[in-house]
Amino acid sequence: MTILLTVLGIVIFAVGLLFSIAWHELGHLSTAKLFGIRVPQYMVGFGPTLWSRRRGDTEYGIKAIPLGGYIRMIGMFPPGADGRIEARSTSPWRGMIEDARSAAFEELKEGDETRLFYTRKPWKRMIVMFAGPFMNLVLAVVIFMGVAMSFGFQTQTTEVAGVQKCVISQSEDREKCAAGDPVSPARAAGLQEGDRIVAFNGERVEKWSVLSTLIRETIGPATLTVERDGKEQVLRATLAKNMVAEKNSDGEVVPDKFVPAGYLGFAAATEIVPLSFGESVDRMGDMIVTGVESIIALPSKIPDLWNAAFSDGERKDDSPVGVVGAARIGGEVMTLDVPAQNQVAMMLFLLAGFNLSLFLFNMLPLLPLDGGHMAGALWESVRRSLARLFKRPDPGPFDVAKLMPVAYVVAGIFICFTLLVLIADVVNPVKIM
């Protein structure tokens, strides 16, 4: 049964992956057609074609390897300076440029002269290239916001899950009370498991973040209004000064750092709580910031990935994960002993994270990524504007094809990194349980 559920999770993620790719390419396709660019192909996947059908002047299809997708637009690169488009050089680097230029005109038909990608204004080309990643961003935001507001996140509450017996500095690596440890203020006040704290020193509280701050700011006598068996009662406690985990401005615990603060001595219960629209936006913003930081940190992750793949190195929780690794996580989600709605929410969050990663990765200003083409169009716009400003001749379209040797190097680096992640995902995968 476990194997069946794992396979089911992998299949569900694969379907979500294919939809995300198709959605991405739909952004390119729709805007290209909007601006009158001819698109001969719209394909989901790579390799041999499994199915295709032609509608108008575009062939729509699905290929065998679901690791990406593409659309083909006529005239991605301008002709050479002499107006010729065929390959004509024995230089390997020059050959790359001319091969790319030739491929851009491979399916040129009569009447296509007015439907070439490079002839469109730079702002239109930027929209076409941005539309793909933007579709992934939209999908990520819609999924994340929808699940956050309807289902929610595991969140600490003001309910008491347990009461500490004594005061132990959180900087000490122990859980058992020792002789001489004072009784915890919560235990001395009569706080019990299952109580819900509804007010602190007369101030009504509903969120754990607010209650935690009030406790930390108080040393000495305090009143706790708790709800027990449907009735409210007031308990009196004397909060102790203790070394507790430091928190940052976002209320998150800073690892291995401790500060003196007020201490009550109980564990807060957790439950899944839907977020408000504003809270969901804030959490989505945090997710985007984390994603950007992860992209920036990718080079620093390579040594750990190498050790995890080829030696006994630990695969860290924040290690980069590829399609195979994400699919395995999707399979694990389906085997968790949690309610079905929790599994659905986790799968959707996984898909939202994947789409956000697609957006951020494709926005890198490097060929052959969408961001690289956008950077080329932006540079063309800048230099044409400067030419008009200084009354110089129009420099014409920026020849992105000249950057193809660099694009091949970048693509080679991406392929090597992808293979490293793939090996690590197979031999030492990230696990959620």
Short mmCIF file of N, CA and C in Angstrom, two decimals, residues 184-271:
data_model
loop_
_atom_site.label_atom_id
_atom_site.label_comp_id
_atom_site.label_asym_id
_atom_site.label_seq_id
_atom_site.Cartn_x
_atom_site.Cartn_y
_atom_site.Cartn_z
N SER A 184 8.57 25.93 38.04
CA SER A 184 8.22 26.87 36.98
C SER A 184 7.04 27.74 37.42
N PRO A 185 7.03 29.02 37.04
CA PRO A 185 5.91 29.90 37.39
C PRO A 185 4.56 29.36 36.94
N ALA A 186 4.51 28.71 35.77
CA ALA A 186 3.24 28.17 35.27
C ALA A 186 2.71 27.08 36.19
N ARG A 187 3.60 26.19 36.63
CA ARG A 187 3.19 25.09 37.52
C ARG A 187 2.78 25.65 38.87
N ALA A 188 3.54 26.62 39.38
CA ALA A 188 3.22 27.21 40.69
C ALA A 188 1.87 27.94 40.65
N ALA A 189 1.52 28.49 39.48
CA ALA A 189 0.25 29.23 39.35
C ALA A 189 -0.93 28.31 39.13
N GLY A 190 -0.68 27.03 38.87
CA GLY A 190 -1.78 26.10 38.66
C GLY A 190 -2.24 25.98 37.22
N LEU A 191 -1.41 26.42 36.28
CA LEU A 191 -1.75 26.28 34.85
C LEU A 191 -1.78 24.80 34.49
N GLN A 192 -2.77 24.40 33.67
CA GLN A 192 -2.94 22.99 33.33
C GLN A 192 -2.97 22.79 31.82
N GLU A 193 -2.61 21.59 31.42
CA GLU A 193 -2.70 21.22 30.01
C GLU A 193 -4.16 21.33 29.55
N GLY A 194 -4.38 21.94 28.42
CA GLY A 194 -5.74 22.12 27.90
C GLY A 194 -6.30 23.50 28.19
N ASP A 195 -5.69 24.24 29.15
CA ASP A 195 -6.12 25.62 29.38
C ASP A 195 -5.84 26.47 28.14
N ARG A 196 -6.68 27.45 27.90
CA ARG A 196 -6.41 28.42 26.84
C ARG A 196 -6.29 29.80 27.50
N ILE A 197 -5.14 30.41 27.33
CA ILE A 197 -4.91 31.73 27.92
C ILE A 197 -5.58 32.77 27.04
N VAL A 198 -6.54 33.50 27.61
CA VAL A 198 -7.31 34.47 26.83
C VAL A 198 -6.95 35.91 27.19
N ALA A 199 -6.19 36.09 28.29
CA ALA A 199 -5.77 37.45 28.66
C ALA A 199 -4.52 37.36 29.52
N PHE A 200 -3.66 38.38 29.40
CA PHE A 200 -2.43 38.45 30.19
C PHE A 200 -2.38 39.84 30.81
N ASN A 201 -2.36 39.85 32.13
CA ASN A 201 -2.42 41.12 32.86
C ASN A 201 -3.60 41.97 32.42
N GLY A 202 -4.73 41.31 32.17
CA GLY A 202 -5.96 42.01 31.80
C GLY A 202 -6.07 42.34 30.33
N GLU A 203 -5.00 42.13 29.55
CA GLU A 203 -5.03 42.43 28.11
C GLU A 203 -5.43 41.17 27.33
N ARG A 204 -6.54 41.27 26.59
CA ARG A 204 -7.02 40.12 25.84
C ARG A 204 -6.01 39.74 24.76
N VAL A 205 -5.77 38.42 24.63
CA VAL A 205 -4.83 37.92 23.62
C VAL A 205 -5.49 36.77 22.85
N GLU A 206 -5.26 36.75 21.55
CA GLU A 206 -5.77 35.67 20.71
C GLU A 206 -4.65 34.94 19.97
N LYS A 207 -3.53 35.64 19.77
CA LYS A 207 -2.43 35.06 19.01
C LYS A 207 -1.24 34.75 19.92
N TRP A 208 -0.57 33.65 19.59
CA TRP A 208 0.59 33.25 20.37
C TRP A 208 1.71 34.29 20.28
N SER A 209 1.88 34.90 19.12
CA SER A 209 2.96 35.87 18.95
C SER A 209 2.80 37.04 19.93
N VAL A 210 1.55 37.46 20.15
CA VAL A 210 1.29 38.56 21.09
C VAL A 210 1.54 38.11 22.52
N LEU A 211 1.03 36.92 22.88
CA LEU A 211 1.20 36.39 24.23
C LEU A 211 2.68 36.16 24.54
N SER A 212 3.40 35.60 23.59
CA SER A 212 4.83 35.33 23.79
C SER A 212 5.60 36.62 24.07
N THR A 213 5.28 37.68 23.34
CA THR A 213 5.96 38.97 23.54
C THR A 213 5.66 39.52 24.93
N LEU A 214 4.39 39.43 25.36
CA LEU A 214 4.00 39.94 26.68
C LEU A 214 4.72 39.18 27.79
N ILE A 215 4.82 37.87 27.63
CA ILE A 215 5.51 37.05 28.64
C ILE A 215 6.98 37.44 28.71
N ARG A 216 7.62 37.57 27.56
CA ARG A 216 9.04 37.90 27.53
C ARG A 216 9.33 39.28 28.14
N GLU A 217 8.37 40.18 28.02
CA GLU A 217 8.57 41.54 28.54
C GLU A 217 8.25 41.68 30.02
N THR A 218 7.78 40.58 30.65
CA THR A 218 7.33 40.66 32.04
C THR A 218 8.20 39.78 32.94
N ILE A 219 8.74 40.38 33.98
CA ILE A 219 9.44 39.64 35.03
C ILE A 219 8.83 40.07 36.36
N GLY A 220 8.27 39.08 37.09
CA GLY A 220 7.58 39.41 38.35
C GLY A 220 6.11 39.04 38.29
N PRO A 221 5.29 39.63 39.16
CA PRO A 221 3.88 39.24 39.26
C PRO A 221 3.09 39.53 37.97
N ALA A 222 2.16 38.64 37.64
CA ALA A 222 1.30 38.81 36.48
C ALA A 222 0.03 37.99 36.68
N THR A 223 -1.03 38.40 35.99
CA THR A 223 -2.27 37.63 36.05
C THR A 223 -2.52 36.96 34.71
N LEU A 224 -3.02 35.72 34.78
CA LEU A 224 -3.37 34.96 33.58
C LEU A 224 -4.84 34.64 33.63
N THR A 225 -5.58 35.07 32.61
CA THR A 225 -6.99 34.69 32.50
C THR A 225 -7.06 33.50 31.56
N VAL A 226 -7.52 32.35 32.09
CA VAL A 226 -7.54 31.13 31.28
C VAL A 226 -8.98 30.65 31.13
N GLU A 227 -9.20 29.99 30.01
CA GLU A 227 -10.49 29.34 29.77
C GLU A 227 -10.32 27.86 30.03
N ARG A 228 -11.07 27.35 31.04
CA ARG A 228 -10.97 25.95 31.45
C ARG A 228 -12.37 25.38 31.63
N ASP A 229 -12.62 24.31 30.90
CA ASP A 229 -13.95 23.68 30.96
C ASP A 229 -15.07 24.66 30.64
N GLY A 230 -14.82 25.56 29.70
CA GLY A 230 -15.84 26.50 29.25
C GLY A 230 -16.00 27.72 30.12
N LYS A 231 -15.22 27.81 31.17
CA LYS A 231 -15.33 28.96 32.08
C LYS A 231 -13.99 29.67 32.20
N GLU A 232 -14.03 30.99 32.40
CA GLU A 232 -12.80 31.76 32.57
C GLU A 232 -12.47 31.89 34.04
N GLN A 233 -11.19 31.79 34.36
CA GLN A 233 -10.73 32.02 35.72
C GLN A 233 -9.37 32.70 35.68
N VAL A 234 -9.05 33.39 36.76
CA VAL A 234 -7.81 34.17 36.80
C VAL A 234 -6.80 33.45 37.68
N LEU A 235 -5.59 33.27 37.13
CA LEU A 235 -4.48 32.68 37.88
C LEU A 235 -3.43 33.75 38.10
N ARG A 236 -2.72 33.63 39.20
CA ARG A 236 -1.67 34.60 39.50
C ARG A 236 -0.32 33.89 39.46
N ALA A 237 0.60 34.48 38.71
CA ALA A 237 1.93 33.88 38.55
C ALA A 237 3.00 34.93 38.78
N THR A 238 4.17 34.46 39.16
CA THR A 238 5.34 35.34 39.28
C THR A 238 6.36 34.88 38.27
N LEU A 239 6.47 35.61 37.17
CA LEU A 239 7.34 35.18 36.08
C LEU A 239 8.81 35.34 36.46
N ALA A 240 9.58 34.32 36.11
CA ALA A 240 11.01 34.31 36.43
C ALA A 240 11.82 34.90 35.29
N LYS A 241 13.03 35.34 35.61
CA LYS A 241 13.97 35.78 34.58
C LYS A 241 14.78 34.55 34.16
N ASN A 242 14.82 34.29 32.87
CA ASN A 242 15.46 33.08 32.38
C ASN A 242 16.12 33.35 31.02
N MET A 243 17.09 32.52 30.68
CA MET A 243 17.70 32.61 29.35
C MET A 243 16.81 31.84 28.37
N VAL A 244 16.26 32.57 27.41
CA VAL A 244 15.36 31.96 26.43
C VAL A 244 15.89 32.23 25.02
N ALA A 245 15.36 31.48 24.05
CA ALA A 245 15.82 31.62 22.67
C ALA A 245 15.53 33.02 22.14
N GLU A 246 16.53 33.59 21.47
CA GLU A 246 16.36 34.91 20.87
C GLU A 246 15.46 34.82 19.64
N LYS A 247 14.65 35.85 19.42
CA LYS A 247 13.80 35.92 18.24
C LYS A 247 14.15 37.15 17.42
N ASN A 248 14.02 37.01 16.10
CA ASN A 248 14.29 38.16 15.23
C ASN A 248 13.05 39.03 15.10
N SER A 249 13.12 40.05 14.25
CA SER A 249 12.01 40.99 14.11
C SER A 249 10.75 40.35 13.56
N ASP A 250 10.90 39.19 12.89
CA ASP A 250 9.74 38.47 12.34
C ASP A 250 9.17 37.47 13.33
N GLY A 251 9.74 37.42 14.54
CA GLY A 251 9.23 36.49 15.55
C GLY A 251 9.77 35.09 15.40
N GLU A 252 10.79 34.91 14.55
CA GLU A 252 11.36 33.58 14.34
C GLU A 252 12.56 33.38 15.26
N VAL A 253 12.72 32.15 15.73
CA VAL A 253 13.81 31.83 16.65
C VAL A 253 15.15 31.91 15.91
N VAL A 254 16.12 32.59 16.55
CA VAL A 254 17.47 32.67 16.01
C VAL A 254 18.26 31.48 16.57
N PRO A 255 18.76 30.59 15.73
CA PRO A 255 19.44 29.38 16.22
C PRO A 255 20.65 29.70 17.10
N ASP A 256 20.74 28.98 18.21
CA ASP A 256 21.91 29.01 19.11
C ASP A 256 22.17 30.39 19.73
N LYS A 257 21.14 31.21 19.81
CA LYS A 257 21.31 32.51 20.48
C LYS A 257 20.23 32.64 21.56
N PHE A 258 20.64 33.17 22.72
CA PHE A 258 19.73 33.25 23.86
C PHE A 258 19.82 34.62 24.51
N VAL A 259 18.71 35.05 25.10
CA VAL A 259 18.65 36.36 25.74
C VAL A 259 17.89 36.22 27.07
N PRO A 260 18.19 37.07 28.06
CA PRO A 260 17.41 37.05 29.31
C PRO A 260 16.04 37.67 29.08
N ALA A 261 15.00 37.02 29.57
CA ALA A 261 13.63 37.52 29.38
C ALA A 261 12.70 36.86 30.39
N GLY A 262 11.48 37.36 30.44
CA GLY A 262 10.47 36.77 31.31
C GLY A 262 10.14 35.35 30.89
N TYR A 263 9.87 34.50 31.88
CA TYR A 263 9.66 33.07 31.60
C TYR A 263 8.47 32.57 32.43
N LEU A 264 7.51 31.92 31.74
CA LEU A 264 6.35 31.35 32.42
C LEU A 264 6.48 29.85 32.57
N GLY A 265 6.88 29.16 31.48
CA GLY A 265 7.15 27.74 31.60
C GLY A 265 6.02 26.83 31.14
N PHE A 266 5.59 26.99 29.91
CA PHE A 266 4.63 26.04 29.34
C PHE A 266 4.87 25.94 27.84
N ALA A 267 4.38 24.84 27.26
CA ALA A 267 4.50 24.62 25.81
C ALA A 267 3.18 24.98 25.16
N ALA A 268 3.26 25.75 24.08
CA ALA A 268 2.04 26.16 23.37
C ALA A 268 1.60 25.06 22.41
N ALA A 269 0.30 24.82 22.37
CA ALA A 269 -0.24 23.84 21.43
C ALA A 269 -0.22 24.42 20.02
N THR A 270 -0.23 23.54 19.04
CA THR A 270 -0.27 23.98 17.64
C THR A 270 -1.53 23.46 16.97
N GLU A 271 -2.01 24.21 16.02
CA GLU A 271 -3.15 23.78 15.21
C GLU A 271 -3.08 24.50 13.86
#
